Short mmCIF file of C-alpha atoms in Angstrom, two decimals:
data_model
loop_
_atom_site.label_atom_id
_atom_site.label_comp_id
_atom_site.label_asym_id
_atom_site.label_seq_id
_atom_site.Cartn_x
_atom_site.Cartn_y
_atom_site.Cartn_z
CA MET A 1 185.22 -6.43 27.06
CA THR A 2 186.61 -3.15 25.28
CA SER A 3 190.05 -2.09 26.79
CA THR A 4 191.14 1.52 27.06
CA THR A 5 194.18 2.73 27.83
CA GLU A 6 196.03 6.46 28.11
CA PHE A 7 199.47 7.04 26.71
CA LYS A 8 200.88 10.37 26.63
CA VAL A 9 203.62 10.75 23.54
CA VAL A 10 206.37 12.81 23.04
CA ASP A 11 205.73 15.78 20.48
CA ASN A 12 207.84 15.14 17.23
CA LYS A 13 208.95 11.11 17.58
CA SER A 14 208.22 7.91 16.51
CA PHE A 15 207.52 4.44 18.83
CA LYS A 16 206.89 1.52 17.63
CA ALA A 17 203.89 -0.65 19.33
CA THR A 18 203.33 -4.27 18.28
CA VAL A 19 199.83 -5.95 19.07
CA THR A 20 199.38 -9.92 19.45
CA ALA A 21 196.27 -11.70 18.45
CA THR A 22 194.69 -14.44 16.80
CA GLY A 23 194.62 -12.93 13.38
CA LYS A 24 196.08 -10.22 11.48
CA VAL A 25 195.25 -6.72 13.23
CA ARG A 26 194.30 -3.69 11.83
CA ALA A 27 194.31 0.21 13.02
CA GLU A 28 191.23 2.70 13.27
CA LYS A 29 192.07 6.60 13.97
CA ALA A 30 189.52 8.78 15.27
CA PRO A 31 189.39 12.24 17.51
CA ALA A 32 188.96 11.43 21.19
CA THR A 33 185.95 13.65 21.04
CA LYS A 34 183.32 14.95 18.70
CA ALA A 35 183.92 18.30 19.64
CA ASP A 36 185.60 19.99 16.10
CA VAL A 37 188.39 21.21 18.07
CA ALA A 38 191.57 20.08 16.39
CA ALA A 39 192.13 17.61 13.52
CA ASP A 40 193.56 14.29 14.05
CA ALA A 41 196.53 14.54 11.91
CA TRP A 42 199.05 15.39 14.71
CA PHE A 43 198.88 11.44 14.95
CA THR A 44 199.76 9.25 12.12
CA PHE A 45 200.78 5.46 11.58
CA ASP A 46 201.80 3.68 8.54
CA ASP A 47 200.65 0.39 7.30
CA PRO A 48 201.81 -2.33 9.68
CA THR A 49 203.97 -5.44 9.38
CA TYR A 50 202.99 -9.15 10.21
CA GLU A 51 204.58 -11.97 11.46
CA GLU A 52 202.79 -15.22 12.70
CA LYS A 53 204.35 -17.89 15.47
CA ASP A 54 202.89 -20.54 16.87
CA GLY A 55 199.22 -19.68 15.43
CA ILE A 56 199.80 -16.34 16.99
CA TRP A 57 199.74 -13.36 14.81
CA TYR A 58 202.36 -10.10 15.65
CA THR A 59 201.08 -6.45 14.32
CA THR A 60 203.78 -3.77 14.28
CA PHE A 61 203.04 -0.27 13.95
CA VAL A 62 205.00 2.62 13.72
CA PHE A 63 203.28 5.82 15.07
CA THR A 64 204.64 9.35 14.79
CA SER A 65 203.62 12.70 16.75
CA THR A 66 203.98 15.81 14.92
CA ASP A 67 202.86 19.13 16.43
CA ALA A 68 200.93 17.48 19.04
CA THR A 69 201.52 19.94 22.14
CA GLY A 70 198.15 20.66 22.95
CA LYS A 71 196.30 18.89 20.42
CA GLN A 72 193.01 16.88 21.19
CA PRO A 73 193.80 13.44 21.86
CA VAL A 74 193.38 10.51 19.28
CA ASN A 75 191.80 7.13 19.59
CA VAL A 76 193.32 4.15 17.60
CA THR A 77 191.35 0.89 17.74
CA PHE A 78 192.69 -2.19 17.16
CA ILE A 79 190.84 -4.85 15.24
CA ASN A 80 191.54 -8.38 14.98
CA GLU A 81 190.67 -8.95 11.29
CA ALA A 82 190.07 -12.98 12.66
CA ALA A 83 187.11 -11.47 14.75
CA SER A 84 186.27 -8.21 13.42
CA TYR A 85 182.54 -8.80 13.76
CA ASP A 86 182.65 -8.59 17.59
CA PRO A 87 183.33 -5.36 19.11
CA ASP A 88 183.91 -6.48 22.59
CA LEU A 89 187.08 -8.13 21.16
CA TRP A 90 188.53 -4.80 19.88
CA THR A 91 191.24 -2.82 22.12
CA THR A 92 191.35 1.30 21.98
CA GLN A 93 194.02 3.00 23.15
CA THR A 94 193.95 6.87 23.34
CA PHE A 95 197.15 8.99 22.91
CA TYR A 96 197.91 12.54 23.99
CA GLY A 97 200.32 14.65 23.36
CA PRO A 98 202.47 17.17 25.72
CA LEU A 99 200.30 19.72 28.30
CA ALA A 100 199.59 22.90 26.57
CA ALA A 101 198.41 25.96 28.46
CA PRO A 102 194.88 26.97 27.41
CA THR A 103 194.16 28.40 24.48
CA LEU A 104 192.40 31.56 24.53
CA LYS A 105 189.74 33.23 21.98
CA ASP A 106 187.41 36.30 21.97
CA ALA A 107 183.78 35.08 22.79
CA THR A 108 180.92 37.44 22.27
CA GLY A 109 178.69 38.63 25.12
CA HIS A 110 181.00 41.47 26.75
CA SER A 111 179.21 44.39 28.65
CA THR A 112 178.61 47.57 26.80
CA GLY A 113 182.12 49.16 26.01
CA ASN A 114 184.37 46.16 27.56
CA THR A 115 186.85 44.89 24.92
CA VAL A 116 189.06 41.71 24.48
CA ASP A 117 192.41 41.63 22.31
CA ILE A 118 193.84 38.08 22.56
CA ALA A 119 196.49 39.29 20.07
CA THR A 120 198.00 40.94 22.77
CA SER A 121 196.28 39.02 25.77
CA THR A 122 194.77 42.18 27.22
CA ALA A 123 191.28 43.71 27.98
CA THR A 124 189.50 46.90 29.08
CA MET A 125 186.62 46.69 31.40
CA TYR A 126 184.59 49.21 32.82
CA LYS A 127 185.12 49.45 36.56
CA ILE A 128 181.63 48.59 37.80
CA ASP A 129 179.32 45.95 39.34
CA ASN A 130 178.68 43.36 37.05
CA SER A 131 180.75 44.39 34.15
CA LEU A 132 181.98 41.36 32.62
CA ILE A 133 183.67 39.82 29.54
CA LYS A 134 183.50 36.48 27.94
CA ILE A 135 186.74 34.10 27.11
CA GLU A 136 186.43 30.81 25.44
CA THR A 137 188.79 28.38 26.40
CA MET A 138 190.13 24.93 25.03
CA CYS A 139 192.24 22.89 26.98
CA ILE A 140 192.80 18.98 26.67
CA GLU A 141 193.40 18.53 30.26
CA GLY A 142 190.93 21.43 31.30
CA VAL A 143 190.85 24.73 32.82
CA THR A 144 190.93 26.32 36.35
CA VAL A 145 190.77 30.24 36.45
CA GLU A 146 192.49 33.11 39.03
CA VAL A 147 190.73 36.14 39.23
CA PRO A 148 191.85 38.76 41.79
CA ALA A 149 189.62 40.10 44.39
CA GLY A 150 186.31 41.75 43.42
CA PHE A 151 186.43 39.75 40.43
CA SER A 152 184.45 36.11 39.67
CA ALA A 153 184.90 33.46 37.00
CA GLU A 154 182.13 31.27 36.29
CA ALA A 155 182.25 27.96 33.44
CA GLY A 156 179.84 27.83 31.04
CA GLU A 157 178.64 24.31 29.61
CA PRO A 158 181.65 22.39 28.11
CA ASP A 159 181.51 21.52 24.76
CA GLY A 160 184.32 18.86 24.53
CA TYR A 161 187.13 20.61 25.47
CA THR A 162 186.19 24.06 25.16
CA THR A 163 184.93 25.83 27.79
CA THR A 164 183.55 29.53 27.99
CA TYR A 165 184.21 31.62 31.00
CA THR A 166 181.99 34.81 32.42
CA ILE A 167 184.79 37.12 33.73
CA LYS A 168 182.94 39.31 36.00
CA ILE A 169 183.90 42.59 38.46
CA ASP A 170 181.38 41.36 41.58
CA ASN A 171 182.37 44.29 43.87
CA VAL A 172 184.29 47.50 42.98
CA ASN A 173 185.19 48.20 46.14
CA ASN A 174 187.07 45.27 46.65
CA LEU A 175 189.39 45.51 43.78
CA ALA A 176 193.33 46.81 43.84
CA GLU A 177 194.59 49.78 42.40
CA GLY A 178 196.37 48.84 38.66
CA GLU A 179 196.05 46.33 35.65
CA GLN A 180 194.45 43.15 36.89
CA LYS A 181 195.92 39.59 36.21
CA ILE A 182 193.43 36.81 35.03
CA VAL A 183 195.21 33.62 34.81
CA PHE A 184 194.15 30.24 33.07
CA LYS A 185 196.16 27.56 34.13
CA ASN A 186 195.77 24.04 32.48
CA LYS A 187 194.14 21.78 35.18
CA GLU A 188 196.87 19.09 35.22
CA ASP A 189 199.80 21.04 36.02
CA GLY A 190 198.73 25.09 36.81
CA ASN A 191 202.10 26.41 35.75
CA VAL A 192 201.38 25.67 32.54
CA LYS A 193 199.04 28.69 32.03
CA SER A 194 197.68 32.11 29.60
CA GLU A 195 197.05 35.07 31.01
CA LEU A 196 194.87 38.20 30.42
CA THR A 197 196.06 41.36 31.59
CA VAL A 198 192.83 43.50 32.54
CA THR A 199 192.86 47.47 32.68
CA LEU A 200 189.71 49.14 34.33
CA THR A 201 188.54 52.14 32.93
CA GLU A 202 186.23 54.18 34.82
CA PRO A 203 182.89 54.70 33.86
CA GLY A 204 181.70 58.30 35.31
CA MET A 205 180.47 60.76 33.30
CA THR A 206 181.96 64.38 33.49
CA MET A 207 180.95 67.85 32.92
CA ALA A 208 183.20 70.89 31.34
CA LYS A 209 182.51 74.27 29.95
CA GLY A 210 183.29 75.07 26.37
CA THR A 211 182.85 78.04 24.30
CA ASP A 212 182.06 81.41 26.37
CA THR A 213 182.94 84.51 24.62
CA ASN A 214 181.26 86.57 27.06
CA SER A 215 182.11 84.96 30.42
CA ALA A 216 178.86 84.35 31.58
CA ALA A 217 179.40 80.99 33.23
CA ASP A 218 181.47 79.68 36.28
CA VAL A 219 182.13 76.26 36.53
CA THR A 220 182.57 74.65 40.13
CA GLY A 221 182.24 71.18 39.99
CA ASN A 222 179.03 69.98 38.63
CA THR A 223 177.29 73.24 38.84
CA ILE A 224 177.29 76.20 36.22
CA LYS A 225 176.92 79.57 37.67
CA VAL A 226 175.07 81.71 34.94
CA ASP A 227 175.72 85.48 34.76
CA LEU A 228 172.22 86.48 33.22
CA ASP A 229 173.21 89.97 32.78
CA VAL A 230 176.06 88.97 30.63
CA LEU A 231 174.29 86.02 28.97
CA SER A 232 171.46 88.33 27.72
CA THR A 233 173.82 89.11 24.89
CA GLY A 234 174.90 85.93 23.55
CA ASN A 235 175.28 82.32 24.80
CA PHE A 236 177.43 79.56 26.23
CA THR A 237 178.30 75.86 25.78
CA PHE A 238 178.74 72.86 28.24
CA LYS A 239 179.92 69.38 27.36
CA VAL A 240 178.83 66.24 28.59
CA ASN A 241 181.83 63.27 28.30
CA ALA A 242 180.19 60.12 28.75
CA PRO A 243 182.08 56.94 27.76
CA GLN A 244 179.56 54.81 26.11
CA GLY A 245 176.78 57.59 25.63
CA LEU A 246 173.71 58.94 28.02
CA THR A 247 169.97 60.15 28.06
CA ALA A 248 169.62 63.65 29.05
CA GLY A 249 166.59 64.55 31.00
CA SER A 250 164.54 67.60 30.65
CA LEU A 251 166.40 70.76 29.02
CA ASP A 252 162.82 73.06 29.83
CA CYS A 253 164.73 75.24 32.36
CA PRO A 254 161.90 78.59 32.97
CA TRP A 255 164.86 80.92 32.79
CA LEU A 256 167.30 79.63 30.36
CA ALA A 257 167.09 78.42 26.91
CA ILE A 258 169.30 74.77 26.68
CA THR A 259 169.55 73.12 23.12
CA GLU A 260 171.79 69.97 22.10
CA SER A 261 173.68 71.18 19.54
CA HIS A 262 176.49 67.97 19.40
CA ALA A 263 174.63 64.55 20.00
CA TRP A 264 176.56 62.31 21.73
CA ALA A 265 179.64 60.51 19.42
CA ASP A 266 182.70 58.45 19.47
CA THR A 267 185.21 60.19 17.50
CA ASP A 268 188.40 59.00 17.76
CA GLY A 269 188.11 58.75 20.94
CA ASP A 270 186.48 61.56 22.14
CA ARG A 271 183.02 60.78 23.58
CA TYR A 272 180.99 63.86 24.42
CA ALA A 273 177.45 65.80 23.61
CA GLU A 274 177.43 69.35 23.69
CA TYR A 275 174.55 72.17 25.00
CA THR A 276 174.18 75.51 23.85
CA VAL A 277 172.79 77.72 26.76
CA ALA A 278 171.02 81.39 26.08
CA ALA A 279 168.79 83.69 27.84
CA LYS A 280 165.22 82.73 27.75
CA GLY A 281 163.25 85.99 26.62
CA GLY A 282 160.32 87.10 28.75
CA THR A 283 159.87 87.23 32.20
CA PRO A 284 160.84 83.95 33.93
CA SER A 285 158.34 82.24 36.28
CA ASN A 286 160.77 81.36 38.43
CA PHE A 287 165.08 81.48 38.87
CA ASN A 288 165.48 78.56 40.85
CA ASP A 289 168.46 76.02 40.41
CA PHE A 290 167.91 73.65 37.42
CA ASP A 291 168.83 70.04 37.43
CA ILE A 292 169.63 68.28 34.28
CA ILE A 293 170.07 64.89 34.98
CA PHE A 294 172.02 62.71 32.36
CA THR A 295 171.84 58.87 32.32
CA ASN A 296 174.83 56.77 32.12
CA ALA A 297 174.59 54.39 29.00
CA LEU A 298 176.40 52.14 31.13
CA ALA A 299 174.14 50.11 33.42
CA GLY A 300 174.79 50.66 36.70
CA ALA A 301 177.32 53.48 36.54
CA ASP A 302 176.48 56.78 38.14
CA ASP A 303 174.29 59.37 36.58
CA LEU A 304 175.52 62.96 36.52
CA THR A 305 173.53 65.97 37.50
CA VAL A 306 174.43 69.58 36.31
CA THR A 307 173.01 72.39 38.10
CA LEU A 308 172.49 75.78 36.16
CA ASN A 309 172.40 78.63 39.01
CA LYS A 310 171.63 81.89 38.37
CA ALA A 311 174.31 84.11 39.54
CA ALA A 312 173.57 87.05 41.89
CA SER A 313 172.46 89.79 39.33
CA LYS A 314 174.82 92.79 39.29
CA PRO A 315 172.75 96.19 40.08
CA LYS A 316 172.03 98.33 36.91
CA LEU A 317 172.83 102.45 36.88
CA GLU A 318 170.66 104.22 34.88
CA ALA A 319 170.37 108.25 34.43
CA ALA A 320 167.62 109.44 36.95
CA THR A 321 164.37 110.76 36.15
CA VAL A 322 163.24 111.67 39.55
CA GLY A 323 165.24 114.50 41.54
CA THR A 324 166.87 117.84 40.36
CA ALA A 325 170.49 117.70 40.56
CA SER A 326 172.85 120.78 41.53
CA ASP A 327 173.05 122.43 38.25
CA PHE A 328 176.44 123.03 38.60
CA ASN A 329 177.49 119.30 38.37
CA GLY A 330 177.86 117.63 35.04
CA THR A 331 175.75 114.73 33.82
CA VAL A 332 175.98 110.90 34.99
CA SER A 333 177.23 109.17 31.99
CA PHE A 334 177.27 105.33 31.60
CA SER A 335 179.95 102.87 29.85
CA ASP A 336 177.73 100.14 30.67
CA ALA A 337 174.58 99.15 32.76
CA ASN A 338 176.78 98.50 35.45
CA THR A 339 179.45 101.58 35.22
CA ALA A 340 178.79 105.30 35.60
CA THR A 341 180.92 108.51 35.79
CA VAL A 342 180.03 112.05 36.65
CA ASP A 343 181.95 115.27 37.52
CA MET A 344 181.11 116.78 40.88
CA TYR A 345 182.32 119.38 42.76
CA LYS A 346 183.17 119.16 45.99
CA ALA A 347 181.37 121.31 48.09
CA ASN A 348 178.72 120.73 51.16
CA ASP A 349 175.13 120.06 49.49
CA SER A 350 176.18 119.66 45.97
CA LYS A 351 174.14 116.96 44.82
CA ILE A 352 172.93 114.28 41.79
CA TYR A 353 170.64 111.52 41.42
CA ILE A 354 171.08 108.37 40.19
CA LYS A 355 168.77 105.42 39.31
CA MET A 356 169.73 101.82 40.53
CA THR A 357 168.08 98.75 40.16
CA CYS A 358 168.67 95.18 40.60
CA ASP A 359 166.69 91.58 40.38
CA GLU A 360 167.38 91.07 44.12
CA VAL A 361 167.94 93.51 46.83
CA ALA A 362 170.96 96.14 46.67
CA ALA A 363 172.35 99.04 48.27
CA PHE A 364 174.67 101.75 47.80
CA GLU A 365 177.65 101.64 50.46
CA THR A 366 178.54 103.50 52.73
CA VAL A 367 181.39 106.82 52.38
CA SER A 368 182.37 109.06 54.31
CA GLY A 369 181.95 112.91 53.56
CA LEU A 370 178.34 111.51 51.47
CA THR A 371 174.87 110.61 52.18
CA VAL A 372 173.00 108.21 49.90
CA THR A 373 169.08 108.71 50.52
CA PRO A 374 166.71 106.48 48.61
CA GLN A 375 163.74 108.78 46.65
CA SER A 376 160.71 107.21 44.72
CA ASP A 377 161.29 104.48 41.57
CA ASP A 378 164.64 103.05 42.82
CA HIS A 379 166.16 106.63 42.79
CA TYR A 380 169.25 107.92 44.77
CA GLU A 381 169.78 111.32 45.96
CA ILE A 382 173.93 111.51 46.48
CA LYS A 383 175.05 114.53 48.25
CA VAL A 384 178.18 115.78 49.79
CA SER A 385 177.74 116.01 53.59
CA ASN A 386 181.04 116.81 54.60
CA ALA A 387 183.63 118.17 51.76
CA THR A 388 186.51 118.05 54.08
CA GLN A 389 185.91 114.04 54.81
CA LEU A 390 186.48 113.63 50.87
CA SER A 391 189.91 113.04 49.83
CA GLY A 392 191.78 111.74 46.52
CA ALA A 393 190.78 112.94 43.27
CA THR A 394 188.14 110.48 42.67
CA THR A 395 185.71 108.43 44.90
CA ALA A 396 183.46 105.52 43.65
CA ILE A 397 180.54 104.30 45.65
CA ALA A 398 179.51 101.06 44.77
CA ALA A 399 176.06 99.51 44.88
CA LYS A 400 176.37 95.73 46.09
CA ASN A 401 174.12 92.59 45.85
CA ASN A 402 173.11 92.27 49.31
CA SER A 403 173.21 88.01 48.75
CA ASP A 404 176.62 88.51 46.96
CA ALA A 405 179.05 91.18 47.68
CA THR A 406 181.07 90.57 44.32
CA ARG A 407 178.11 91.53 42.12
CA THR A 408 178.37 95.11 42.23
CA ALA A 409 177.93 98.50 40.25
CA THR A 410 179.99 101.49 40.44
CA LEU A 411 179.55 105.15 40.26
CA THR A 412 182.94 107.12 40.03
CA ILE A 413 182.75 110.80 41.11
CA THR A 414 185.50 112.81 39.53
CA TRP A 415 186.00 115.71 42.25
CA LEU A 416 185.73 119.46 40.99
CA ASP A 417 187.15 122.23 42.91
CA PRO A 418 185.01 125.02 43.76
CA THR A 419 186.99 127.11 44.51
CA LEU A 420 187.90 130.36 42.74
CA ASP A 421 191.27 131.66 41.85
CA PHE A 422 192.61 134.18 39.56
CA SER A 423 196.14 135.56 38.06
CA VAL A 424 197.63 137.85 35.82
CA THR A 425 198.27 136.35 32.56
CA LYS A 426 199.26 139.85 30.46
CA ASP A 427 201.12 142.35 31.49
CA ALA A 428 203.08 144.30 28.95
CA ASN A 429 204.79 146.93 31.20
CA SER A 430 205.20 144.60 34.15
CA ALA A 431 203.54 147.00 36.44
CA THR A 432 201.54 144.33 38.30
CA THR A 433 202.21 142.55 41.68
CA LYS A 434 199.54 139.65 42.92
CA ALA A 435 199.49 139.37 46.65
CA GLY A 436 196.54 137.15 48.06
CA ASP A 437 193.33 138.17 46.44
CA ALA A 438 194.99 141.95 45.76
CA ILE A 439 196.57 143.24 42.73
CA ASN A 440 198.91 145.49 43.11
CA VAL A 441 199.41 148.26 40.36
CA ALA A 442 202.34 150.75 40.03
CA TYR A 443 200.56 153.49 38.18
CA THR A 444 203.26 155.16 36.76
CA THR A 445 204.76 151.97 35.58
CA LEU A 446 201.63 150.91 33.88
CA ASP A 447 201.89 154.56 32.14
CA GLY A 448 198.74 154.15 29.53
CA GLY A 449 199.40 150.22 29.22
CA SER A 450 197.02 147.73 30.15
CA PHE A 451 196.97 143.89 31.58
CA GLU A 452 194.59 140.89 31.85
CA VAL A 453 193.19 138.85 34.63
CA THR A 454 192.36 135.25 33.89
CA VAL A 455 189.92 133.90 36.64
CA THR A 456 188.78 130.18 36.85
CA GLY A 457 186.22 128.53 38.82
CA PRO A 458 182.76 126.72 38.60
CA ILE A 459 181.26 127.08 35.19
CA GLY A 460 178.30 129.57 35.44
CA SER A 461 179.88 131.94 37.86
CA THR A 462 179.37 135.50 37.99
CA ILE A 463 181.50 138.53 37.47
CA SER A 464 180.84 142.07 38.64
CA TYR A 465 182.32 145.21 37.66
CA ASP A 466 180.13 147.44 40.03
CA ALA A 467 183.35 149.12 41.96
CA ILE A 468 184.78 150.43 38.12
CA SER A 469 183.29 153.50 37.65
CA ALA A 470 183.70 156.39 34.64
CA THR A 471 185.83 158.01 36.87
CA SER A 472 188.14 155.22 37.91
CA TRP A 473 191.90 155.55 37.50
CA LEU A 474 191.43 151.72 35.98
CA GLY A 475 188.82 150.79 33.44
CA VAL A 476 187.56 147.39 31.44
CA ASN A 477 188.25 146.87 28.13
CA PRO A 478 184.66 146.22 26.29
CA SER A 479 185.71 143.32 24.23
CA LYS A 480 187.11 141.71 27.45
CA LYS A 481 184.60 142.34 29.94
CA PRO A 482 182.92 138.92 30.39
CA VAL A 483 179.97 138.24 32.77
CA VAL A 484 180.10 134.93 33.46
CA LEU A 485 182.96 131.97 33.33
CA ALA A 486 182.50 129.66 30.46
CA ASP A 487 182.78 126.18 30.05
CA VAL A 488 186.54 125.54 28.72
CA GLY A 489 185.87 121.64 27.99
CA ASP A 490 187.17 120.16 31.24
CA GLY A 491 184.46 120.66 33.76
CA THR A 492 185.87 124.02 35.23
CA GLY A 493 185.14 127.40 33.90
CA GLU A 494 187.54 130.22 33.06
CA ALA A 495 187.00 134.28 31.96
CA VAL A 496 189.61 136.61 31.30
CA ILE A 497 189.03 140.01 32.09
CA GLY A 498 190.68 143.24 30.11
CA LEU A 499 192.02 145.75 32.16
CA ARG A 500 193.57 148.92 30.92
CA ASP A 501 194.74 152.66 32.47
CA ASP A 502 191.91 155.25 32.45
CA ALA A 503 193.80 157.93 33.96
CA GLY A 504 191.06 158.78 36.20
CA ALA A 505 191.35 161.13 39.11
CA THR A 506 190.99 158.76 41.89
CA ASN A 507 193.56 156.38 43.62
CA ASP A 508 191.01 154.44 45.01
CA ALA A 509 191.05 150.85 45.02
CA VAL A 510 189.34 149.00 42.55
CA VAL A 511 187.07 145.80 43.33
CA ILE A 512 186.23 143.07 40.95
CA THR A 513 183.33 140.66 42.53
CA ILE A 514 183.26 137.18 41.56
CA THR A 515 179.71 135.32 42.54
CA ASN A 516 180.55 131.35 42.81
CA LYS A 517 178.05 129.21 41.16
CA VAL A 518 178.58 126.28 43.64
CA ASP A 519 176.59 128.65 46.09
CA THR A 520 176.20 125.92 48.72
CA ASP A 521 178.70 126.91 51.60
CA ASN A 522 179.56 130.36 52.58
CA THR A 523 183.05 129.17 52.00
CA TYR A 524 182.86 129.31 48.12
CA ARG A 525 180.40 131.75 47.87
CA THR A 526 182.30 134.93 46.56
CA LYS A 527 185.53 136.09 45.95
CA LEU A 528 186.89 139.75 45.71
CA ILE A 529 189.61 140.77 43.48
CA THR A 530 190.96 143.98 44.85
CA ILE A 531 193.25 145.97 42.64
CA ASN A 532 195.39 148.62 44.48
CA ASN A 533 197.11 152.03 42.65
CA ASN A 534 200.26 152.57 44.26
#
């Protein structure tokens, strides 16, 4: 019968073994397995020595182990030369080296994006159910594998001393935070082991805004609120970061033109696709929210939905084509579609007109002292109803979108003073004194001289000299006898009247009448300048 005996040898040592038989014995060496895991050169022996006593042969071998740890066992078969024809009389002994930690190799078949680096005993795995790596192990005594919570280890069919394990995430909800340790233990002694440190990587996709020179897009989470009013003159981009690639759903938005401007690529770890968004021409069929579904290339990982939402429109302001404004007010001007300014006299019934439109419903806010009355074709009359309630140099009236009060257009009114005033501006003889609406003239001091009166007030106000006759003691210089207050460039009117000593016979007061162009209220209608001869 064949006799098989197992021996564990000490590394880098030699020992003798003597075999007794009826004849000389020779030894033949072979790996203990057919698997080409490691050569059998670690276990050697020299030619034996022989000695015969009383018909029995003693054959002595010297065996040497070199770098034996973890090597596959070696079978040494001892064959009696006198009976070499009968294998049943042979003896085979198996020699093992010292225990070794399992040797690990990177096997093929990892899930997409997962990696193994045997040199550093590390691996990366996407944190997703069924994410896996494959590790080839070699250990003479066999391997047991310990995995942390949420993982499983499944052994493949052994190939000699080699077994490939599938390390898989079974339930991400059971995973602990931080690094994970996979431990491969020598089956005979669990303290002899190899470890693999696994770093978990998030598998999800994210979205971020790219370029947006006109500030047309506002990103909150995975929703992009698009200001079409601004986007009409440009575009913006957004990126979708995906760890291993993506597939974009339909980009055919009714109100936006969306194109892929950068296909997904991994460039030095920057893994993204980029999309350019511009306003779509024509009349869109709707402005509904538009969802783009990006499918993650990692099987089982969550997809990403990016929602494009049309921001409420800002109301637009335009020059009126309906209604007749008070002719003493200025012209409404526009710095852009959402901003208008006008000079307007602060007088009851003073009015202007403006056109306001909006894609949604919008309305002007209420301002004390003003009435805003809708007219036809989106036009509005803005009229002073109570001038005393208007304070400050300007008043801003906002038109607000009813669905989003932050979306506004603004008309700013700069108030002009509707009252008339005057002053004595030249009096070479110092003969005049202003007292309220009267100018007192010391006639003897005037003594044939002259003086000037500057009148200020609304442009277009008229001047009447009816009280100054040919026999008056005071006359008007023909070259400085204006009949209207002219525009001096700042929205107000002005006139300079030249008066002189005409040596008339009467000392009666002279009256100059200024009729206010802003004649909507008796408070501002006229001003009488009374000039007394004292």
